[in-house]
Tab-separated table of C-alpha atoms in Angstrom:
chain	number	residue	atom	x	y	z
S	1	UNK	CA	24.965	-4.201	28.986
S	2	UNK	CA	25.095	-5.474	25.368
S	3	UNK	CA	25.524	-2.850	23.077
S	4	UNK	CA	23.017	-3.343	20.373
S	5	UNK	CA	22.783	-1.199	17.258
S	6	UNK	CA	20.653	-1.223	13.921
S	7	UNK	CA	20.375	-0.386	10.089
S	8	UNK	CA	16.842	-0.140	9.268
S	9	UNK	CA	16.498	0.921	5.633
S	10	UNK	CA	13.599	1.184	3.672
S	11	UNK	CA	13.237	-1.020	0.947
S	12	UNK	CA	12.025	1.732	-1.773
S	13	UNK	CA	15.303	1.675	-3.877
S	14	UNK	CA	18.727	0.871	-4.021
S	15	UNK	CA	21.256	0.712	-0.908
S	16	UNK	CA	23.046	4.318	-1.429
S	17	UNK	CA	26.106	5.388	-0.105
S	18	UNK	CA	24.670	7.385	2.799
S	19	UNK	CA	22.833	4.002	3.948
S	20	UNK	CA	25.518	1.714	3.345
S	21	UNK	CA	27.881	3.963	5.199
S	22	UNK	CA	25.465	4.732	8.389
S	23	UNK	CA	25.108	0.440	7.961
S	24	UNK	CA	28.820	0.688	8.596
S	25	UNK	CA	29.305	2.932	11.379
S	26	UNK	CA	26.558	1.232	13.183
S	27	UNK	CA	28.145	-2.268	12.202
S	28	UNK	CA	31.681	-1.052	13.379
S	29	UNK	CA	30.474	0.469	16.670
S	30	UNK	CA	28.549	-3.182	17.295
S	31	UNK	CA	31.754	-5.020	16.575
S	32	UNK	CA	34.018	-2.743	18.510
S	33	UNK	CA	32.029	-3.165	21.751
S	34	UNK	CA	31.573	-6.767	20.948
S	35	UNK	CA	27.667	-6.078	20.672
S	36	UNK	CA	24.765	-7.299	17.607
S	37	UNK	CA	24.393	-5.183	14.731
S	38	UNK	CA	20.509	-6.003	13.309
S	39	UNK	CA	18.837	-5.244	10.792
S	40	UNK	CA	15.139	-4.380	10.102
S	41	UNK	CA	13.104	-3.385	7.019
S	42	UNK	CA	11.134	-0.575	7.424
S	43	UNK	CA	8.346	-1.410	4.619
S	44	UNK	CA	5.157	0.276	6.188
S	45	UNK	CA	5.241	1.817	2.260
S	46	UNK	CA	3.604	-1.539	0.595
S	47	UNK	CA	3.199	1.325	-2.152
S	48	UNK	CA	6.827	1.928	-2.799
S	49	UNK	CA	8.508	-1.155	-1.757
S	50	UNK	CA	9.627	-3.849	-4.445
S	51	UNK	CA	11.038	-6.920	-3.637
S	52	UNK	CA	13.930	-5.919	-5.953
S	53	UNK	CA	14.957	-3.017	-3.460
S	54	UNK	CA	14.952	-5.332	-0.145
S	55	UNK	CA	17.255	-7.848	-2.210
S	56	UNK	CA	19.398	-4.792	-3.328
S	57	UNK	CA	19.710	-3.862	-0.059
S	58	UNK	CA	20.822	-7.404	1.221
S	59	UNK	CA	23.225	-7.815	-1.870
S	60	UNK	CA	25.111	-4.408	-1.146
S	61	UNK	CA	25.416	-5.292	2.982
S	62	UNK	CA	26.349	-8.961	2.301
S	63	UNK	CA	29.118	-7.664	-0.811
S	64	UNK	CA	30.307	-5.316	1.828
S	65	UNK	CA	30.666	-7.657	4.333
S	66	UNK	CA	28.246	-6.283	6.780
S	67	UNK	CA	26.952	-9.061	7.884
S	68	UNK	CA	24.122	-8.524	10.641
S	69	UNK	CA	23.314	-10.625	13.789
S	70	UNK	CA	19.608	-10.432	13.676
S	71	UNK	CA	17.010	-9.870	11.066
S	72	UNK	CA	15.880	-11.306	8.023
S	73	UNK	CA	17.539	-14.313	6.756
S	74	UNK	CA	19.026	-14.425	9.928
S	75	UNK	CA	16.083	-14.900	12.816
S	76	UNK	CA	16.241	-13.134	16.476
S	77	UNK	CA	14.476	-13.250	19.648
S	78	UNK	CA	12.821	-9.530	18.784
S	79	UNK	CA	11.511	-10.363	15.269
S	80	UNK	CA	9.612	-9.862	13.362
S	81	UNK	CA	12.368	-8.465	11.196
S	82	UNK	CA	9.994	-6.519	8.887
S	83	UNK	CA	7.539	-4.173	10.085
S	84	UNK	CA	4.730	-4.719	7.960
S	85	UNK	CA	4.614	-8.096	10.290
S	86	UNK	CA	4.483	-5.983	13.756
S	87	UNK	CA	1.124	-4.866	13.026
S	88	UNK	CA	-0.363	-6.265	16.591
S	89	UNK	CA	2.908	-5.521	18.386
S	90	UNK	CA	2.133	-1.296	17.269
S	91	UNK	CA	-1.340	-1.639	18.389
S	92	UNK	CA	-0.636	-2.843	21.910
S	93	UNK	CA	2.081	0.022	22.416
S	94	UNK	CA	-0.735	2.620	21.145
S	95	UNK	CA	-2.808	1.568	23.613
S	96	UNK	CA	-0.968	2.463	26.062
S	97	UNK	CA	-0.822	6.283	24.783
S	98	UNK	CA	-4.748	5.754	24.692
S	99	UNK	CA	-4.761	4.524	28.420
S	100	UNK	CA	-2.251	7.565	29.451
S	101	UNK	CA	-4.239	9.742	28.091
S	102	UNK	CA	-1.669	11.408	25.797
S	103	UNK	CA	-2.988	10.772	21.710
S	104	UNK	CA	-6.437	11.944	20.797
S	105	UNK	CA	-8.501	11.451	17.860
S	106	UNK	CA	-8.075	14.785	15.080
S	107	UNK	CA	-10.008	14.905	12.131
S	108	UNK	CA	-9.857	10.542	11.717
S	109	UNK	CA	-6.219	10.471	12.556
S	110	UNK	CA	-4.490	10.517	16.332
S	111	UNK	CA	-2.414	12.693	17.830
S	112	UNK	CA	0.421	12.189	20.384
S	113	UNK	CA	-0.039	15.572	22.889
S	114	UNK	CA	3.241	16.689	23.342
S	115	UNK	CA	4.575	17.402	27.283
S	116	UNK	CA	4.833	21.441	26.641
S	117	UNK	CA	8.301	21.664	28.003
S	118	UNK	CA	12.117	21.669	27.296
S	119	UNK	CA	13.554	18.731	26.076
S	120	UNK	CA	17.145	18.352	25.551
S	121	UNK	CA	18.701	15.691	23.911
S	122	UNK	CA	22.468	14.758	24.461
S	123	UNK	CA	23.874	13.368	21.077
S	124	UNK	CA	27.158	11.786	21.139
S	125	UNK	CA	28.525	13.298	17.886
S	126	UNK	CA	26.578	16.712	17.381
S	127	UNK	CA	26.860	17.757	21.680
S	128	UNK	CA	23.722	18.876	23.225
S	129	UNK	CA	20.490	19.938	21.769
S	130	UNK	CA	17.574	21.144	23.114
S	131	UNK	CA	14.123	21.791	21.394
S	132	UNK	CA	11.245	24.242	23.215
S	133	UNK	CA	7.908	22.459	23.119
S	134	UNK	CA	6.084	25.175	25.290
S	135	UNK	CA	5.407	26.843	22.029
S	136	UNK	CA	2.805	24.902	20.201
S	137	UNK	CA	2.549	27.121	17.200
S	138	UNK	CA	5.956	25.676	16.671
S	139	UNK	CA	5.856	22.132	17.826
S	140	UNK	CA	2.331	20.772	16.805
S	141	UNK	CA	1.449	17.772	18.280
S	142	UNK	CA	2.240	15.117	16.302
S	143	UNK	CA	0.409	12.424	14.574
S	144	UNK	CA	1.520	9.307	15.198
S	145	UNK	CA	-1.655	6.816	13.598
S	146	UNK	CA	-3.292	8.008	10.457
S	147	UNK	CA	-6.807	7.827	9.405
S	148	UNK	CA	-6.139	4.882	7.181
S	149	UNK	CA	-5.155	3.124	10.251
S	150	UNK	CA	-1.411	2.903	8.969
S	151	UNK	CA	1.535	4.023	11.973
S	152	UNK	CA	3.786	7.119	10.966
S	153	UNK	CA	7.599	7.024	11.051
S	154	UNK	CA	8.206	7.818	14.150
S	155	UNK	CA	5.900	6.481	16.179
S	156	UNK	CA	7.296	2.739	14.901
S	157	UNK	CA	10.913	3.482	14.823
S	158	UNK	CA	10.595	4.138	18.420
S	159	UNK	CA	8.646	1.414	19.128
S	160	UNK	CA	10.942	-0.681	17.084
S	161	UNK	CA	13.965	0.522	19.443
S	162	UNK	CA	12.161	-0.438	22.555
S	163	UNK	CA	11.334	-3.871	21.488
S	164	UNK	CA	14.525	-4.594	20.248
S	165	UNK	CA	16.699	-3.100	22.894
S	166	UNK	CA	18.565	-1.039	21.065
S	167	UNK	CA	20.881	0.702	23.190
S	168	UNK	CA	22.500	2.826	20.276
S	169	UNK	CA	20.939	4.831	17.594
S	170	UNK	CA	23.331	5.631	15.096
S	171	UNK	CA	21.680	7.691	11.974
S	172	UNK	CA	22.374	10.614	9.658
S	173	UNK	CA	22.321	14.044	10.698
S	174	UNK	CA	19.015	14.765	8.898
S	175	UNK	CA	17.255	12.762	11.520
S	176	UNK	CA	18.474	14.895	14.106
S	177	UNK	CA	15.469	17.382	15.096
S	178	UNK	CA	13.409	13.845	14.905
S	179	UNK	CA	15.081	12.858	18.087
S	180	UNK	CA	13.358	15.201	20.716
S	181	UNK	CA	9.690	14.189	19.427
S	182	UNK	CA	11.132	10.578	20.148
S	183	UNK	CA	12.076	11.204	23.258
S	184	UNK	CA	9.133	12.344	24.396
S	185	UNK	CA	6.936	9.083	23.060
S	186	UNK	CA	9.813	7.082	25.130
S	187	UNK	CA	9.018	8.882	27.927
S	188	UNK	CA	5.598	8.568	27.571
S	189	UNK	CA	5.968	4.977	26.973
S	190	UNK	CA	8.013	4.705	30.532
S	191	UNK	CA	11.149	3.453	28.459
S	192	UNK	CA	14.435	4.078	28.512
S	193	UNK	CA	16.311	5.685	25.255
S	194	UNK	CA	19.297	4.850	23.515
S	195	UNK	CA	21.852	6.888	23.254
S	196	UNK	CA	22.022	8.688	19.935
S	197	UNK	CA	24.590	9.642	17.344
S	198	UNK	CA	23.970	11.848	14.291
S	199	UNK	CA	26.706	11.440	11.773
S	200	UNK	CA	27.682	14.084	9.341
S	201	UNK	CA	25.703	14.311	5.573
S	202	UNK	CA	27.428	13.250	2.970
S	203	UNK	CA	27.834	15.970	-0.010
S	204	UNK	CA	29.245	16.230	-3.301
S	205	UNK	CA	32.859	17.666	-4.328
S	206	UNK	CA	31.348	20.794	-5.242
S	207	UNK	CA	29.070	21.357	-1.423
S	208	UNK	CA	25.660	20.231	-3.307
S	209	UNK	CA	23.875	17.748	-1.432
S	210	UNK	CA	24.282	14.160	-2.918
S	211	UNK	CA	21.488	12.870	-4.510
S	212	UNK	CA	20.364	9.142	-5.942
S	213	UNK	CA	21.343	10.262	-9.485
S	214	UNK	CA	25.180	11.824	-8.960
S	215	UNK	CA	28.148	8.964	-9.697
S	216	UNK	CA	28.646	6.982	-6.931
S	217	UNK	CA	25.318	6.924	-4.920
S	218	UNK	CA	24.277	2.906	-5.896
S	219	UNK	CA	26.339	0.566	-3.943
S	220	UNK	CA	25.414	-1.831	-6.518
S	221	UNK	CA	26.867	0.338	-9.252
S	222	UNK	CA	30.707	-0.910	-7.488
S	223	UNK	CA	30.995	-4.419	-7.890
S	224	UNK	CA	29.959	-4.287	-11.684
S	225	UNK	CA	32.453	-1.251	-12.080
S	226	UNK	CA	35.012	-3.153	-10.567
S	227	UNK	CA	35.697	-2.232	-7.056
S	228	UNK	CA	37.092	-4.407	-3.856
S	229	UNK	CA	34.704	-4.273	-1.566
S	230	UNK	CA	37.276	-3.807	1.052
S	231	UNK	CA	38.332	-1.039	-0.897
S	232	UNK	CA	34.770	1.005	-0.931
S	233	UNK	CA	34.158	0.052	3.130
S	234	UNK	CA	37.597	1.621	3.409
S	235	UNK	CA	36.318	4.710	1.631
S	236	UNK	CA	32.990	5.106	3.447
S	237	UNK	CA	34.712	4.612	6.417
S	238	UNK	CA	36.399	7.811	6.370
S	239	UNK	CA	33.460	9.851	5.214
S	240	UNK	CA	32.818	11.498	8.627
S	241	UNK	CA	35.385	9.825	10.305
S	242	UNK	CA	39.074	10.684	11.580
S	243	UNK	CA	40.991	7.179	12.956
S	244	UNK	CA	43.589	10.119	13.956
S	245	UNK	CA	46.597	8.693	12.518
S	246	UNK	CA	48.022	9.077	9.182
S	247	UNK	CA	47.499	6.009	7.128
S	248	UNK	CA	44.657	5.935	4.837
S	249	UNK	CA	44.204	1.862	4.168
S	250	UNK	CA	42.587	-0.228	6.290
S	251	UNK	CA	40.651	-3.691	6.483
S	252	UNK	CA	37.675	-4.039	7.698
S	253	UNK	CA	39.094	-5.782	10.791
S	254	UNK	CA	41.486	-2.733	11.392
S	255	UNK	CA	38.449	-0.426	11.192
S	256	UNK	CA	36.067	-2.136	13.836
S	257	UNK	CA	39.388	-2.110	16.056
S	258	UNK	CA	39.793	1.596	15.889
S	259	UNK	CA	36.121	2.987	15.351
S	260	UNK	CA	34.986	5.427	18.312
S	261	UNK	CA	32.212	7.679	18.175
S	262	UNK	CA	34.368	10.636	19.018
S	263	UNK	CA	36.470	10.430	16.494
S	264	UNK	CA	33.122	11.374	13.796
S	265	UNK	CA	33.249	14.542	12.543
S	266	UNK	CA	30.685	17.089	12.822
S	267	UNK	CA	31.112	18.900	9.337
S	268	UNK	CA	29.686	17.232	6.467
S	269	UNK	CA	31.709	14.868	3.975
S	270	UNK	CA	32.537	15.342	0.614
S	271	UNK	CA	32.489	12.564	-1.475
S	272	UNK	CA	35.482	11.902	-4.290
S	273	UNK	CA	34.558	9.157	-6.196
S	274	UNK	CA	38.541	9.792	-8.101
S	275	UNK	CA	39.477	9.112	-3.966
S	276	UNK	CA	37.788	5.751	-4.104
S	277	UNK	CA	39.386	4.840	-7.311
S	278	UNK	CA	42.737	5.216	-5.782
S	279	UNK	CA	41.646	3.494	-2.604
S	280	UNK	CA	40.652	0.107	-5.050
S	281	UNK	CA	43.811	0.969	-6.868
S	282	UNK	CA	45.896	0.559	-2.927
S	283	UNK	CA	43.879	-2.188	-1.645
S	284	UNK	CA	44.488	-3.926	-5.473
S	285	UNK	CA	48.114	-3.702	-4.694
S	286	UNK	CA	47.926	-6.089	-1.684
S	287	UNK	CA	45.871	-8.926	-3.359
S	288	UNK	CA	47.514	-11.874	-5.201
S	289	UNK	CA	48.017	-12.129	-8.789
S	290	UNK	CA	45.692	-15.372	-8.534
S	291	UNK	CA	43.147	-13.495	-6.827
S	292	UNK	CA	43.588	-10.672	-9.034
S	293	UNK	CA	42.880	-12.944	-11.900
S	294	UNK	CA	40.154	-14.500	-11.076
S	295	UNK	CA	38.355	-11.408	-9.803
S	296	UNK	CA	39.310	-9.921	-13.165
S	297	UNK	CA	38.547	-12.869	-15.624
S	298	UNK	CA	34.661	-11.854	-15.777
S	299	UNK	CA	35.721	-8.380	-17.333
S	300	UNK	CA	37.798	-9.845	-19.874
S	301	UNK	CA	34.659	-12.325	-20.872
S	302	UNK	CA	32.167	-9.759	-20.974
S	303	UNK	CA	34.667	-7.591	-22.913
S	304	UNK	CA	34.657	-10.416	-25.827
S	305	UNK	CA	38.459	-11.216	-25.313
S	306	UNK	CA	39.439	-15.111	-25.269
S	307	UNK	CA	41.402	-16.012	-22.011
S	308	UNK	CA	44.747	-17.432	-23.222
S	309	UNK	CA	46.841	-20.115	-21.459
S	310	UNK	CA	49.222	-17.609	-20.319
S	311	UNK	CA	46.233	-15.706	-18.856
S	312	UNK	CA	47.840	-14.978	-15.552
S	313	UNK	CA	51.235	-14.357	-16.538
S	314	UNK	CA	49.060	-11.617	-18.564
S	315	UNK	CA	47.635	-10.444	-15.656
S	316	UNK	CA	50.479	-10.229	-13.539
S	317	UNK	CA	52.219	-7.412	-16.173
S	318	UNK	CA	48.904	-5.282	-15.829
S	319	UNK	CA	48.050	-6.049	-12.002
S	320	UNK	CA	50.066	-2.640	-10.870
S	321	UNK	CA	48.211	-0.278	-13.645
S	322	UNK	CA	45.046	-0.480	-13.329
S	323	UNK	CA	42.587	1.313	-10.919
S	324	UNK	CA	39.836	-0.722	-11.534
S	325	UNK	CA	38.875	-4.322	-12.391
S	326	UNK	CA	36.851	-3.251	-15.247
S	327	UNK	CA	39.944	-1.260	-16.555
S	328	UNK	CA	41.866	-4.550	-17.498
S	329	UNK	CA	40.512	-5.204	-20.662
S	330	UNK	CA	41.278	-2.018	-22.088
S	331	UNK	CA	44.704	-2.603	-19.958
S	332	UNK	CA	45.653	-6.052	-21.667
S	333	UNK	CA	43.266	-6.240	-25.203
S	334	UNK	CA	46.315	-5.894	-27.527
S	335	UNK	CA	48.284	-8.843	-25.212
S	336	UNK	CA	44.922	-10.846	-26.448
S	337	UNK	CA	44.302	-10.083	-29.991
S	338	UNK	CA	45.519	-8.008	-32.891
S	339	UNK	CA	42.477	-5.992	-33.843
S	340	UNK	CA	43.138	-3.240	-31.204
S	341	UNK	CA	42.592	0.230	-31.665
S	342	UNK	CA	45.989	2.736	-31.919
S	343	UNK	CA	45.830	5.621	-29.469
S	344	UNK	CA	46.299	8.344	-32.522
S	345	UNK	CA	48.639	10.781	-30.137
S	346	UNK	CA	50.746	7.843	-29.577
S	347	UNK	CA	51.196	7.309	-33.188
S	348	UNK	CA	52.000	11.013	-34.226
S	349	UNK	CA	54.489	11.258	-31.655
S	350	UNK	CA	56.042	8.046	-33.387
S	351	UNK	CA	55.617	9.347	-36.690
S	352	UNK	CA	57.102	12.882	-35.943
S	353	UNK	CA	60.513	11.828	-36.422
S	354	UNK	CA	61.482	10.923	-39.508
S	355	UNK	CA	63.857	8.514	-38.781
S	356	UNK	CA	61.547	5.980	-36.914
S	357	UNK	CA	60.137	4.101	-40.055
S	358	UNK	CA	63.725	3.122	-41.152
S	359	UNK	CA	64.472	2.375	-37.441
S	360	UNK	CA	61.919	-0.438	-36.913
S	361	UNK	CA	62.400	-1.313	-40.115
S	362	UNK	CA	65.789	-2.470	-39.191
S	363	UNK	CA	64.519	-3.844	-35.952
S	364	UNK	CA	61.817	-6.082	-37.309
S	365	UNK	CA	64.733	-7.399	-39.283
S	366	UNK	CA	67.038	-7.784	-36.338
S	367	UNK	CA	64.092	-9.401	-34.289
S	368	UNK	CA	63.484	-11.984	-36.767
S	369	UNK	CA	67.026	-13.073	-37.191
S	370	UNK	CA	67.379	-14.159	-33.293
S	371	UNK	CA	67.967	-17.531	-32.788
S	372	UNK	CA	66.563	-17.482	-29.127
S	373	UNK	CA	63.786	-15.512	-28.348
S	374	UNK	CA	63.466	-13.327	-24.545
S	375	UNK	CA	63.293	-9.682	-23.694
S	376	UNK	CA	66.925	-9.571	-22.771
S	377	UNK	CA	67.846	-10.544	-26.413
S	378	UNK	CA	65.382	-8.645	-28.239
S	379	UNK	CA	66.685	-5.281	-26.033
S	380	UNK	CA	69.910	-6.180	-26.792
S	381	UNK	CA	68.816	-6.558	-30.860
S	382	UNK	CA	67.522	-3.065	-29.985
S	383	UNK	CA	70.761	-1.555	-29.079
S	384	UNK	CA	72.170	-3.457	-32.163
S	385	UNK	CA	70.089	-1.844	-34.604
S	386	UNK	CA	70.492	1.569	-32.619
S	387	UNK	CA	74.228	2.060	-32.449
S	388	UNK	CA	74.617	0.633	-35.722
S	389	UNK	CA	72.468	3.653	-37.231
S	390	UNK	CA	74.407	6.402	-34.858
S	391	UNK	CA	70.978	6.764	-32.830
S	392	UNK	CA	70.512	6.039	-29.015
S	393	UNK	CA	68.705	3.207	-27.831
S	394	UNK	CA	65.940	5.123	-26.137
S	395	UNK	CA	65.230	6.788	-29.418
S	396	UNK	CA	64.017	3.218	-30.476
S	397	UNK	CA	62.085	2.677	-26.924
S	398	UNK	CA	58.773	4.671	-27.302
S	399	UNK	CA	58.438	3.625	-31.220
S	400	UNK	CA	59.051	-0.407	-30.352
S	401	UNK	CA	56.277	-0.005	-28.023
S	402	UNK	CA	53.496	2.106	-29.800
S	403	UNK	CA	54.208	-0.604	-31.977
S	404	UNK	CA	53.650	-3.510	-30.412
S	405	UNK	CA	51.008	-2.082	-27.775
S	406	UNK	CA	49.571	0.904	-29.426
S	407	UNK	CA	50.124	3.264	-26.577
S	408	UNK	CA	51.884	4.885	-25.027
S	409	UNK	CA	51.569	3.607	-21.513
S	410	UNK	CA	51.243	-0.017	-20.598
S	411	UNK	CA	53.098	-2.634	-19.127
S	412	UNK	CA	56.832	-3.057	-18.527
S	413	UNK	CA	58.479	-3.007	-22.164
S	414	UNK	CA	60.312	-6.331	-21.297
S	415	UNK	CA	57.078	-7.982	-19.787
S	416	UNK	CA	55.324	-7.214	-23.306
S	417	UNK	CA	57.998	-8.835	-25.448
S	418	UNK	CA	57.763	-11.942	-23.496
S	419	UNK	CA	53.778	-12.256	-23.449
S	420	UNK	CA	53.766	-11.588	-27.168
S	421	UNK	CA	56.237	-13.926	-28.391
S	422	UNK	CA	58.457	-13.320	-31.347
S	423	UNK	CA	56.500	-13.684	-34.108
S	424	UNK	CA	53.544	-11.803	-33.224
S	425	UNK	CA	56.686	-8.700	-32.045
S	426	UNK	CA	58.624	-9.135	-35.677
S	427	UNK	CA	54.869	-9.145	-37.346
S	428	UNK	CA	53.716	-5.908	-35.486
S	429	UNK	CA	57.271	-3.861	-35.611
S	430	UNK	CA	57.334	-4.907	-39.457
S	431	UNK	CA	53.839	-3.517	-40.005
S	432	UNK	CA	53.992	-0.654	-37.998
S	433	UNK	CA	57.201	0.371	-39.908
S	434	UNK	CA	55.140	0.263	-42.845
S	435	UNK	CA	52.320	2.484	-41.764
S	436	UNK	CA	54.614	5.066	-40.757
S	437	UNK	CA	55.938	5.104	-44.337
């Protein structure tokens, strides 16, 4: 048997989190088992769907490289792909309920009549359930056509399922007391079901339930913040699920090899968006500086900086600070120009001692009098000036670079006086000396 999942979002908004990472599972458990992962729109809701949603929801699968064996763009043998094109294919599987006698006509709209029994449900994440249908006053039958003529939910997801073959159902735990009404159309329909798997909700930090609004829902909010998409499948990935071992990186190749449906959790997941950051941060760490660069290089564009010649050698001295690509402007501006703003607690801590002025002073002096100009001979100008004044050289450290960075933090001291080149280091200590006067 070919295992056979699907992802069938509606195309009402942008791909969320929650979708993208039920996509996921369903993609890894397809690729584990060596099986087809399809997608299918459900866009009964010609109200509510925009064509800007259904390409949102292509753009976020594609960026996160879930990449689907049938469906749109793609073709199949159990298209169509969208089901506002199955129209005839959900009126020949209703009349089969009409011929076995179990929907009936209610005030314009039909009814599916329920088999007033037990039905348990065996769900591969969540255990055994089992829902009591010989109470009617709390299992209505349910309608499954409306009096517009228009299918309900349920009715055409199972349908869908059937067609397609779908041998797993792999959806978020909120679709869990769904599952027993679909059984019962399945076995009305003389089908077999898939085997389910609820997966656990995903939730804030603080336990409230996420919603579209809270930082971090829009998959398309991470590639314009500056996120790997390797890094944010990585992160999604172990929202709800445990690959029992103790590392915390893997590549997407890694994570199809070691996905199981046992290893989901049943309690929900709380999403850290600060977690994700340091994920991008880890999987950052193993890409090249070219790579780096060029996945960088529309940041520094946007932010108005000019890309110089020595743009990767730039690069390469910020590469291990930053969290984010859309942090490296802010992480390299004052390698780029010499407008850039002076973190004012920096400066105070510089200006606090009173001998600082007079020591840069001498060191813009020093600087300019070197014949040959590297890191190793400006440091060494450094400890000149120092000893020579009865201070120690690391008294000299923090002020030389608030003055040539304007912060605190930043890039290897020695990697700084190379990028910026003699002049512009003399200019800046030499200036800086002055304002501190």
């Amino acid at each position: 048997m070919t295992v056979r999942t699907r992802f069938a979002p509606s195309p009402t908004g942008y791909l969320h989190v929650g979708g993208a990472r039920t996509a996921l599972f369903n993609w890894l458990f397809a690729r584990k088992h060596g099986g087809d992962f399809v997608l299918r729109v459900e866009d009964t809701d010609a109200a509510r769907n925009t064509e800007e949603a259904r390409q949102a929801i292509f753009d976020g699968l594609n960026w996160l490289g879930l990449d689907w064996n049938e469906g749109p763009e793609r073709g199949g043998n159990f298209g169509p792909y969208y089901q506002s094109e199955r129209r005839e294919i959900y009126d020949a599987w209703f009349a089969k309920l009409v011929a076995a006698g179990r929907v009936y006509e209610d005030g314009g709209a039909w009814r599916f009549r329920f088999d007033r029994k037990p039905v348990t449900m065996h769900d591969l994440v969540c255990g055994e359930v089992t829902i009591d249908y010989r109470d009617e006053s709390n299992t209505p039958d349910m309608v499954v056509k409306r009096s517009d003529g228009s299918y309900v939910f349920h009715f055409v997801n199972v349908v869908d399922d059937l067609e397609m073959e779908i041998t797993h159902v792999i959806r978020g735990e909120d679709h869990l007391m769904n599952t027993p009404k679909h059984l019962q159309l399945i076995e009305a329909f003389g089908g077999k079901a898939p085997q389910y798997a609820h997966i656990p909700l995903i939730l804030n930090p603080d336990g409230s339930k996420m919603s579209k609004r809270d930082a971090g829902a829009a998959v398309g909010d991470y590639p314009r913040q500056g996120f790997l998409s390797a890094a944010v499948v990585n992160f999604l990935a172990l929202l709800g699920w445990n690959p029992k071992t103790e590392q915390e990186i893997f590549s997407l190749a890694e994570l199809a090899e070691l996905f199981t449906l046992e290893n989901v959790n049943r309690a929900p997941a709380r999403f850290d968006l600060e977690k994700c950051k340091w994920m991008n941060q880890q999987h950052l760490l193993g890409i090249s500086v070219d790579e780096f660069a060029a996945a960088a290089k529309p940041f520094v564009a946007e932010a108005g900086l000019t890309v110089p010649d020595n743009y990767a050698a730039v690069i390469a001295a910020v590469k291990d600070k930053v969290r984010l690509f859309s942090e490296v402007p802010a992480a390299v501006d004052f390698l780029l120009k010499e407008d850039f703003d002076d973190d004012p607690e920096a400066v105070a801590k510089v200006r606090a001692s009173a001998t600082s002025a007079g020591l840069l002073g001498g060191l813009a002096q020093a600087l300019a009098t070197l014949p040959e100009w590297s890191a190793d001979a400006a440091k060494a100008a450094l400890t000149d000036v120092a000893v020579a004044t009865g201070a120690k050289p690391g008294q000299l450290m923090f002020p030389l670079r608030v003055a040539l960075t304007g912060r605190a933090h930043g890039p290897d001291l020695g990697d700084v006086l190379n990028l910026l080149g003699k002049d512009r280091c003399v200019k800046r200590v030499r200036n800086f000396a002055t304002k501190l006067c």
